[in-house]
């Protein structure tokens, strides 16, 4: 029988969930506003069930109470048949987790040690695992990491030019969005093995944004580093920054570490530059010069990184756009690729506007593609593999 796999993405105030039966999505939705104004939305793909309502304060108090509130809805649509496995998105796997794992007590201890490396995400990811363990005590729990895809990248892209002991204690370029890059690679391997085998740059452009240089499915370099702050500017995160700016904010301006953290994570990027919004759709529709400048900076940094990644790869065969902006913004795709013939890239504007998968012109030496990412499907696949491995006799 096809396994029922629940995929959970637990953030600070939200839990996004997708329930699969085999490869088919049965229902999805999210619980948002945890700890403040909790709300549940759920959409069944097999019945007319739609839920969109506020949760009580008690139901939305924690990840655990919120998952408990979700349970009756799952049971209704599945006639009480249980969930076989829960796959969790975990932002940080540190140095040692290079592949998805079955969660055990020891694994949780190891993952807790990584909380200081990703304080805004890791504790909530782990709270989600604990909540799911309480809600589904008989289900296999798996942890799928955003860092794992990059763990074999070359040392020069793993280190900073800091004293060695810092590297040894884990101050490294981990890179993130790995589940998205892995999904794009697996999609290319299945549909276009010739493209998969080549030199590819994937631009994952969503609220979080990064780029990855990939050779035959292997990560060679990523724009994200020690944390998910580095590299491209994002919805509210600053991207690459001279560390001297942080010293200036701390010393000359006397800001506290928390204030600096809030500034860099929550008030910078497209939001900080435009002073209007973090949302690319709103900026694209705006007439304000600040909105245009924020998009200019976003596009400029992507182009700059594209040149750097092509150099690292020794050339470029394919550029893939993905993420909410990469999949939908014809403007950003067109502007990133403008005057890039020197790199072999020419976009066909009709194909770009039509939302085709291959948007390059027939004359383009390198291929330009727009492919929807699917991190949940990647987590589902990993979780099913671990479920099957578990079922095999030792
Ligand atoms: P997350 O990183 O939170 O998963 P998404 O991948 O959903 O985010 O990307 C969100 C971003 O995608 C927002 O900036 C949003 O404005 C942008 N986006 C979504 N649809 C469009 C569109 N049609 N045109 C331009 N930008 C879009």
Tab-separated table of C-alpha atoms and ligand atoms in Angstrom:
chain	number	residue	atom	x	y	z
A	1	UNK	CA	0.000	0.000	0.000
A	2	UNK	CA	1.262	3.507	-0.813
A	3	UNK	CA	2.770	5.045	2.334
A	4	UNK	CA	1.167	8.094	3.887
A	5	UNK	CA	3.897	10.641	4.397
A	6	UNK	CA	3.393	13.983	6.098
A	7	UNK	CA	5.946	16.667	5.202
A	8	UNK	CA	6.380	19.441	7.758
A	9	UNK	CA	8.181	22.746	7.465
A	10	UNK	CA	8.147	24.295	10.932
A	11	UNK	CA	9.111	27.957	11.238
A	12	UNK	CA	9.078	30.378	14.163
A	13	UNK	CA	5.360	31.141	13.923
A	14	UNK	CA	4.093	28.742	11.294
A	15	UNK	CA	3.895	25.075	10.306
A	16	UNK	CA	3.449	24.314	6.612
A	17	UNK	CA	2.286	20.790	5.868
A	18	UNK	CA	1.640	18.506	2.921
A	19	UNK	CA	0.243	15.008	3.230
A	20	UNK	CA	1.108	12.516	0.497
A	21	UNK	CA	-0.245	9.090	-0.296
A	22	UNK	CA	2.551	7.639	-2.386
A	23	UNK	CA	3.453	10.491	-4.738
A	24	UNK	CA	-0.028	12.053	-4.729
A	25	UNK	CA	-0.717	15.125	-2.604
A	26	UNK	CA	-3.774	14.451	-0.428
A	27	UNK	CA	-3.952	17.744	1.397
A	28	UNK	CA	-1.827	20.745	2.197
A	29	UNK	CA	-2.009	23.956	4.140
A	30	UNK	CA	-0.457	25.838	6.984
A	31	UNK	CA	-0.929	26.917	10.538
A	32	UNK	CA	0.235	30.508	10.897
A	33	UNK	CA	0.383	33.095	13.675
A	34	UNK	CA	1.549	30.638	16.372
A	35	UNK	CA	1.756	32.362	19.719
A	36	UNK	CA	-0.094	35.452	18.411
A	37	UNK	CA	-3.169	35.092	16.166
A	38	UNK	CA	-3.182	31.417	15.231
A	39	UNK	CA	-4.940	30.463	12.019
A	40	UNK	CA	-5.290	27.198	10.125
A	41	UNK	CA	-5.805	26.776	6.419
A	42	UNK	CA	-6.144	23.391	4.782
A	43	UNK	CA	-7.070	22.247	1.295
A	44	UNK	CA	-7.879	18.681	0.460
A	45	UNK	CA	-6.937	17.424	-2.989
A	46	UNK	CA	-9.213	14.365	-2.705
A	47	UNK	CA	-12.425	15.865	-1.343
A	48	UNK	CA	-14.170	19.235	-1.070
A	49	UNK	CA	-12.726	19.862	2.371
A	50	UNK	CA	-11.454	23.385	2.822
A	51	UNK	CA	-10.623	24.844	6.202
A	52	UNK	CA	-9.831	28.482	6.817
A	53	UNK	CA	-10.362	29.543	10.389
A	54	UNK	CA	-8.731	31.060	13.432
A	55	UNK	CA	-7.532	28.631	16.060
A	56	UNK	CA	-8.183	29.230	19.742
A	57	UNK	CA	-5.355	30.752	21.757
A	58	UNK	CA	-4.867	27.385	23.471
A	59	UNK	CA	-4.710	25.469	20.150
A	60	UNK	CA	-2.161	27.917	18.768
A	61	UNK	CA	0.007	28.145	21.871
A	62	UNK	CA	2.845	25.984	20.522
A	63	UNK	CA	3.872	23.718	17.663
A	64	UNK	CA	2.630	20.764	19.726
A	65	UNK	CA	-0.864	22.143	20.372
A	66	UNK	CA	-1.168	23.269	16.746
A	67	UNK	CA	-0.299	19.809	15.396
A	68	UNK	CA	-2.786	18.283	17.833
A	69	UNK	CA	-5.438	20.600	16.343
A	70	UNK	CA	-4.524	19.400	12.842
A	71	UNK	CA	-4.916	15.690	13.707
A	72	UNK	CA	-8.732	15.344	13.541
A	73	UNK	CA	-8.671	16.898	10.066
A	74	UNK	CA	-6.129	14.386	8.828
A	75	UNK	CA	-8.115	11.520	10.339
A	76	UNK	CA	-11.355	12.685	8.730
A	77	UNK	CA	-9.854	12.616	5.244
A	78	UNK	CA	-8.049	9.331	5.791
A	79	UNK	CA	-10.648	7.325	7.616
A	80	UNK	CA	-8.354	6.916	10.579
A	81	UNK	CA	-5.498	5.307	8.631
A	82	UNK	CA	-2.332	6.528	10.250
A	83	UNK	CA	0.588	8.523	8.988
A	84	UNK	CA	3.485	6.146	8.257
A	85	UNK	CA	6.254	8.736	8.336
A	86	UNK	CA	6.798	12.434	8.947
A	87	UNK	CA	9.524	14.159	6.925
A	88	UNK	CA	10.887	17.369	8.413
A	89	UNK	CA	12.729	20.184	6.724
A	90	UNK	CA	15.683	21.013	8.963
A	91	UNK	CA	17.746	24.031	8.052
A	92	UNK	CA	21.080	22.950	9.501
A	93	UNK	CA	22.827	19.598	9.394
A	94	UNK	CA	26.222	21.010	10.375
A	95	UNK	CA	29.369	19.285	9.173
A	96	UNK	CA	28.360	15.708	9.826
A	97	UNK	CA	24.849	15.330	8.363
A	98	UNK	CA	25.513	14.942	4.658
A	99	UNK	CA	22.248	13.121	3.874
A	100	UNK	CA	18.714	12.817	5.293
A	101	UNK	CA	18.451	10.702	8.456
A	102	UNK	CA	15.949	8.850	10.584
A	103	UNK	CA	15.488	10.905	13.769
A	104	UNK	CA	16.599	9.213	16.979
A	105	UNK	CA	17.377	10.583	20.431
A	106	UNK	CA	21.066	10.855	19.511
A	107	UNK	CA	20.271	12.651	16.273
A	108	UNK	CA	18.123	15.160	18.191
A	109	UNK	CA	21.023	15.765	20.618
A	110	UNK	CA	23.337	16.461	17.674
A	111	UNK	CA	20.815	18.750	15.982
A	112	UNK	CA	20.278	20.717	19.200
A	113	UNK	CA	24.028	21.449	19.305
A	114	UNK	CA	23.604	23.201	15.940
A	115	UNK	CA	20.968	25.654	17.240
A	116	UNK	CA	23.508	28.468	17.782
A	117	UNK	CA	24.403	28.238	14.065
A	118	UNK	CA	20.807	28.894	12.968
A	119	UNK	CA	19.000	30.400	15.954
A	120	UNK	CA	16.102	31.733	13.897
A	121	UNK	CA	15.201	28.410	12.287
A	122	UNK	CA	16.746	25.341	13.925
A	123	UNK	CA	14.929	25.518	17.304
A	124	UNK	CA	11.571	25.745	15.499
A	125	UNK	CA	12.446	22.887	13.131
A	126	UNK	CA	13.263	20.765	16.185
A	127	UNK	CA	10.088	21.853	17.993
A	128	UNK	CA	8.220	20.560	14.932
A	129	UNK	CA	9.954	17.180	15.233
A	130	UNK	CA	9.068	16.917	18.912
A	131	UNK	CA	5.467	17.913	18.246
A	132	UNK	CA	5.170	15.364	15.412
A	133	UNK	CA	6.680	12.652	17.589
A	134	UNK	CA	4.012	13.332	20.225
A	135	UNK	CA	1.217	13.469	17.632
A	136	UNK	CA	2.350	10.420	15.615
A	137	UNK	CA	4.294	8.240	18.067
A	138	UNK	CA	4.392	5.229	15.736
A	139	UNK	CA	5.507	7.086	12.617
A	140	UNK	CA	9.076	7.220	11.353
A	141	UNK	CA	10.448	10.774	11.699
A	142	UNK	CA	13.090	11.941	9.242
A	143	UNK	CA	15.243	15.072	9.087
A	144	UNK	CA	16.086	16.452	5.627
A	145	UNK	CA	18.691	19.198	5.630
A	146	UNK	CA	19.049	22.414	3.632
A	147	UNK	CA	22.815	22.217	4.033
A	148	UNK	CA	23.400	18.570	3.002
A	149	UNK	CA	23.500	19.183	-0.768
A	150	UNK	CA	26.535	21.460	-0.367
A	151	UNK	CA	28.611	19.390	2.033
A	152	UNK	CA	30.919	18.015	-0.640
A	153	UNK	CA	31.708	21.359	-2.215
A	154	UNK	CA	35.423	22.209	-2.498
A	155	UNK	CA	37.341	23.428	0.561
A	156	UNK	CA	37.936	26.874	-0.946
A	157	UNK	CA	34.200	27.350	-0.966
A	158	UNK	CA	33.815	25.837	2.510
A	159	UNK	CA	36.110	28.169	4.401
A	160	UNK	CA	36.481	31.847	5.270
A	161	UNK	CA	39.931	33.445	5.512
A	162	UNK	CA	39.771	33.364	9.306
A	163	UNK	CA	42.118	31.647	11.784
A	164	UNK	CA	41.926	27.872	11.361
A	165	UNK	CA	40.437	27.038	14.785
A	166	UNK	CA	37.244	28.855	13.776
A	167	UNK	CA	36.917	26.580	10.746
A	168	UNK	CA	37.478	23.551	12.943
A	169	UNK	CA	34.726	24.635	15.350
A	170	UNK	CA	32.261	24.978	12.483
A	171	UNK	CA	32.521	28.525	11.171
A	172	UNK	CA	32.167	27.489	7.527
A	173	UNK	CA	30.228	28.246	4.392
A	174	UNK	CA	27.414	25.740	4.668
A	175	UNK	CA	25.110	27.011	1.924
A	176	UNK	CA	21.328	26.562	2.138
A	177	UNK	CA	18.262	25.924	-0.102
A	178	UNK	CA	19.842	22.507	-0.718
A	179	UNK	CA	16.502	20.674	-0.977
A	180	UNK	CA	15.421	23.050	-3.731
A	181	UNK	CA	18.691	22.564	-5.676
A	182	UNK	CA	18.477	18.829	-5.205
A	183	UNK	CA	14.915	18.805	-6.548
A	184	UNK	CA	15.932	20.791	-9.652
A	185	UNK	CA	18.835	18.384	-10.251
A	186	UNK	CA	16.645	15.312	-9.863
A	187	UNK	CA	14.072	16.853	-12.221
A	188	UNK	CA	16.770	17.545	-14.830
A	189	UNK	CA	18.258	14.084	-14.412
A	190	UNK	CA	14.868	12.556	-15.190
A	191	UNK	CA	13.741	14.885	-17.963
A	192	UNK	CA	16.986	16.177	-19.522
A	193	UNK	CA	19.959	13.979	-18.594
A	194	UNK	CA	22.120	15.889	-21.105
A	195	UNK	CA	21.397	19.172	-19.289
A	196	UNK	CA	21.901	17.528	-15.875
A	197	UNK	CA	25.361	16.340	-16.903
A	198	UNK	CA	26.554	19.867	-17.733
A	199	UNK	CA	27.530	23.091	-15.946
A	200	UNK	CA	24.437	24.648	-14.357
A	201	UNK	CA	23.719	27.703	-12.253
A	202	UNK	CA	20.415	27.571	-10.375
A	203	UNK	CA	18.984	30.868	-9.085
A	204	UNK	CA	16.509	30.145	-6.290
A	205	UNK	CA	14.735	33.497	-6.001
A	206	UNK	CA	11.990	33.573	-3.375
A	207	UNK	CA	11.652	35.473	-0.109
A	208	UNK	CA	14.965	33.845	0.629
A	209	UNK	CA	17.302	33.884	-2.365
A	210	UNK	CA	20.527	32.177	-3.294
A	211	UNK	CA	22.383	30.775	-6.273
A	212	UNK	CA	24.277	27.548	-6.671
A	213	UNK	CA	26.943	26.473	-9.147
A	214	UNK	CA	26.396	22.809	-9.991
A	215	UNK	CA	28.449	20.411	-12.103
A	216	UNK	CA	26.707	17.133	-13.010
A	217	UNK	CA	24.444	17.321	-9.971
A	218	UNK	CA	27.232	18.275	-7.504
A	219	UNK	CA	27.265	21.615	-5.683
A	220	UNK	CA	30.505	23.478	-6.427
A	221	UNK	CA	29.640	26.764	-4.767
A	222	UNK	CA	26.745	28.670	-3.217
A	223	UNK	CA	26.137	32.352	-2.553
A	224	UNK	CA	24.963	31.575	0.976
A	225	UNK	CA	27.553	31.053	3.651
A	226	UNK	CA	27.635	30.513	7.409
A	227	UNK	CA	24.048	31.683	7.729
A	228	UNK	CA	21.198	32.318	5.322
A	229	UNK	CA	22.088	36.035	5.346
A	230	UNK	CA	24.929	35.999	2.840
A	231	UNK	CA	24.940	36.380	-0.929
A	232	UNK	CA	21.970	37.830	-2.784
A	233	UNK	CA	19.711	40.501	-1.257
A	234	UNK	CA	16.376	38.920	-0.256
A	235	UNK	CA	12.899	40.009	0.763
A	236	UNK	CA	14.073	41.332	4.132
A	237	UNK	CA	17.683	40.039	4.432
A	238	UNK	CA	20.673	42.090	3.358
A	239	UNK	CA	22.760	39.565	1.445
A	240	UNK	CA	26.517	40.086	1.085
A	241	UNK	CA	27.777	42.787	3.442
A	242	UNK	CA	31.144	44.139	4.467
A	243	UNK	CA	31.563	42.817	8.061
A	244	UNK	CA	32.882	46.300	8.873
A	245	UNK	CA	29.287	47.523	8.655
A	246	UNK	CA	28.323	45.212	11.511
A	247	UNK	CA	31.244	46.547	13.595
A	248	UNK	CA	30.118	50.110	12.840
A	249	UNK	CA	26.537	49.363	13.911
A	250	UNK	CA	27.722	47.724	17.136
A	251	UNK	CA	30.377	50.222	18.158
A	252	UNK	CA	29.814	53.661	16.630
A	253	UNK	CA	26.031	53.427	16.664
A	254	UNK	CA	25.879	51.419	19.900
A	255	UNK	CA	23.234	49.015	18.628
A	256	UNK	CA	22.678	45.802	20.568
A	257	UNK	CA	23.348	42.425	18.883
A	258	UNK	CA	19.584	41.826	18.810
A	259	UNK	CA	18.969	45.165	17.082
A	260	UNK	CA	21.654	44.402	14.496
A	261	UNK	CA	20.197	40.937	13.947
A	262	UNK	CA	16.698	42.374	13.418
A	263	UNK	CA	18.081	44.975	11.001
A	264	UNK	CA	19.970	42.424	8.895
A	265	UNK	CA	17.305	39.687	8.884
A	266	UNK	CA	14.027	41.575	8.994
A	267	UNK	CA	14.439	45.152	7.783
A	268	UNK	CA	16.958	44.975	4.932
A	269	UNK	CA	16.895	43.553	1.406
A	270	UNK	CA	14.086	44.621	-0.928
A	271	UNK	CA	12.094	45.920	2.031
A	272	UNK	CA	14.913	48.052	3.421
A	273	UNK	CA	16.019	49.400	0.057
A	274	UNK	CA	12.539	50.278	-1.206
A	275	UNK	CA	11.001	51.333	2.095
A	276	UNK	CA	7.797	49.972	0.519
A	277	UNK	CA	7.623	46.187	0.569
A	278	UNK	CA	9.543	42.925	0.509
A	279	UNK	CA	7.136	41.592	-2.112
A	280	UNK	CA	8.448	41.589	-5.675
A	281	UNK	CA	4.916	41.880	-7.119
A	282	UNK	CA	4.267	45.104	-5.195
A	283	UNK	CA	7.653	46.545	-6.198
A	284	UNK	CA	7.124	45.631	-9.850
A	285	UNK	CA	3.745	47.414	-9.858
A	286	UNK	CA	5.026	50.489	-8.001
A	287	UNK	CA	5.948	53.797	-9.704
A	288	UNK	CA	8.212	54.848	-6.812
A	289	UNK	CA	11.891	55.313	-7.804
A	290	UNK	CA	12.917	53.501	-4.604
A	291	UNK	CA	11.023	50.393	-5.760
A	292	UNK	CA	12.824	50.503	-9.108
A	293	UNK	CA	16.180	50.939	-7.347
A	294	UNK	CA	15.523	47.950	-5.078
A	295	UNK	CA	14.856	45.801	-8.167
A	296	UNK	CA	17.970	47.275	-9.846
A	297	UNK	CA	20.108	46.179	-6.901
A	298	UNK	CA	18.508	42.701	-6.798
A	299	UNK	CA	19.141	42.162	-10.523
A	300	UNK	CA	22.669	43.619	-10.335
A	301	UNK	CA	23.709	41.201	-7.592
A	302	UNK	CA	22.265	38.181	-9.410
A	303	UNK	CA	24.186	39.150	-12.581
A	304	UNK	CA	27.385	39.650	-10.614
A	305	UNK	CA	27.103	36.239	-8.956
A	306	UNK	CA	26.216	34.642	-12.281
A	307	UNK	CA	29.502	35.858	-13.742
A	308	UNK	CA	31.402	34.590	-10.702
A	309	UNK	CA	29.723	31.177	-10.842
A	310	UNK	CA	30.355	30.799	-14.558
A	311	UNK	CA	34.036	31.456	-13.802
A	312	UNK	CA	34.033	28.837	-11.024
A	313	UNK	CA	32.399	26.287	-13.349
A	314	UNK	CA	34.704	27.129	-16.259
A	315	UNK	CA	31.716	28.099	-18.418
A	316	UNK	CA	27.973	27.802	-18.374
A	317	UNK	CA	25.600	25.401	-20.117
A	318	UNK	CA	22.324	26.142	-18.325
A	319	UNK	CA	20.836	28.837	-16.109
A	320	UNK	CA	17.724	27.746	-14.175
A	321	UNK	CA	15.377	30.213	-12.475
A	322	UNK	CA	13.232	28.899	-9.620
A	323	UNK	CA	11.454	30.104	-6.436
A	324	UNK	CA	8.471	32.497	-6.403
A	325	UNK	CA	10.328	35.284	-8.237
A	326	UNK	CA	12.359	33.020	-10.523
A	327	UNK	CA	9.293	31.028	-11.582
A	328	UNK	CA	6.978	34.002	-12.098
A	329	UNK	CA	8.771	37.289	-12.676
A	330	UNK	CA	9.260	37.734	-16.423
A	331	UNK	CA	10.813	41.114	-15.632
A	332	UNK	CA	13.545	39.748	-13.355
A	333	UNK	CA	14.367	36.903	-15.771
A	334	UNK	CA	14.571	39.293	-18.716
A	335	UNK	CA	16.727	41.809	-16.858
A	336	UNK	CA	19.107	39.223	-15.408
A	337	UNK	CA	19.773	37.867	-18.904
A	338	UNK	CA	19.915	41.210	-20.733
A	339	UNK	CA	23.206	41.724	-22.640
A	340	UNK	CA	24.509	38.346	-21.482
A	341	UNK	CA	25.331	37.113	-24.991
A	342	UNK	CA	29.012	37.167	-23.954
A	343	UNK	CA	28.097	34.324	-21.578
A	344	UNK	CA	26.085	32.563	-24.259
A	345	UNK	CA	22.670	33.550	-22.860
A	346	UNK	CA	19.870	34.911	-25.034
A	347	UNK	CA	16.280	34.869	-23.814
A	348	UNK	CA	13.353	34.527	-26.220
A	349	UNK	CA	10.929	37.138	-24.877
A	350	UNK	CA	7.808	35.382	-26.196
A	351	UNK	CA	8.830	32.171	-24.416
A	352	UNK	CA	9.652	34.167	-21.298
A	353	UNK	CA	6.232	35.851	-21.305
A	354	UNK	CA	4.479	32.552	-22.027
A	355	UNK	CA	6.061	30.963	-18.946
A	356	UNK	CA	7.723	28.203	-20.984
A	357	UNK	CA	10.189	25.852	-19.299
A	358	UNK	CA	12.869	26.588	-21.872
A	359	UNK	CA	12.934	30.360	-22.341
A	360	UNK	CA	16.174	30.635	-24.309
A	361	UNK	CA	16.256	31.703	-27.938
A	362	UNK	CA	17.096	29.035	-30.524
A	363	UNK	CA	20.322	30.978	-31.164
A	364	UNK	CA	21.335	30.904	-27.469
A	365	UNK	CA	24.524	28.918	-26.847
A	366	UNK	CA	23.521	28.253	-23.237
A	367	UNK	CA	20.030	27.240	-22.155
A	368	UNK	CA	17.814	29.365	-19.878
A	369	UNK	CA	15.050	27.551	-18.013
A	370	UNK	CA	12.301	28.357	-15.494
A	371	UNK	CA	11.416	25.300	-13.392
A	372	UNK	CA	9.069	25.283	-10.378
A	373	UNK	CA	10.865	23.946	-7.336
A	374	UNK	CA	9.289	21.376	-5.019
A	375	UNK	CA	11.108	20.962	-1.733
A	376	UNK	CA	8.204	18.978	-0.238
A	377	UNK	CA	8.471	16.362	-2.974
A	378	UNK	CA	12.212	16.062	-2.277
A	379	UNK	CA	11.526	15.514	1.444
A	380	UNK	CA	8.815	12.981	0.556
A	381	UNK	CA	11.242	11.020	-1.636
A	382	UNK	CA	13.936	10.974	1.034
A	383	UNK	CA	11.435	9.943	3.678
A	384	UNK	CA	10.034	7.128	1.545
A	385	UNK	CA	13.586	5.883	0.916
A	386	UNK	CA	14.278	5.822	4.661
A	387	UNK	CA	10.926	4.130	5.288
A	388	UNK	CA	11.810	1.418	2.756
A	389	UNK	CA	15.302	1.023	4.224
A	390	UNK	CA	13.688	0.598	7.652
A	391	UNK	CA	11.347	-2.108	6.344
A	392	UNK	CA	14.201	-4.118	4.823
A	393	UNK	CA	15.526	-6.917	7.040
A	394	UNK	CA	18.957	-6.083	8.467
B	1	LIG	P1	9.496	31.619	0.105
B	1	LIG	O1	10.970	31.842	0.007
B	1	LIG	O2	8.879	32.220	1.331
B	1	LIG	O3	9.055	30.190	-0.192
B	1	LIG	P2	8.401	32.180	-2.517
B	1	LIG	O4	9.304	31.227	-3.215
B	1	LIG	O5	6.954	31.882	-2.486
B	1	LIG	O6	8.887	32.521	-1.066
B	1	LIG	O7	8.615	33.613	-3.238
B	1	LIG	C1	7.975	34.751	-2.794
B	1	LIG	C2	8.335	35.892	-3.731
B	1	LIG	O8	7.874	35.555	-5.058
B	1	LIG	C3	7.696	37.222	-3.376
B	1	LIG	O9	8.651	38.273	-3.516
B	1	LIG	C4	6.632	37.376	-4.439
B	1	LIG	O10	6.363	38.724	-4.730
B	1	LIG	C5	7.287	36.714	-5.614
B	1	LIG	N1	6.306	36.392	-6.655
B	1	LIG	C6	5.300	35.489	-6.613
B	1	LIG	N2	4.564	35.559	-7.758
B	1	LIG	C7	5.117	36.539	-8.533
B	1	LIG	C8	4.823	37.102	-9.821
B	1	LIG	N3	3.791	36.668	-10.547
B	1	LIG	N4	5.623	38.091	-10.270
B	1	LIG	C9	6.663	38.534	-9.545
B	1	LIG	N5	6.987	38.061	-8.333
B	1	LIG	C10	6.230	37.067	-7.826
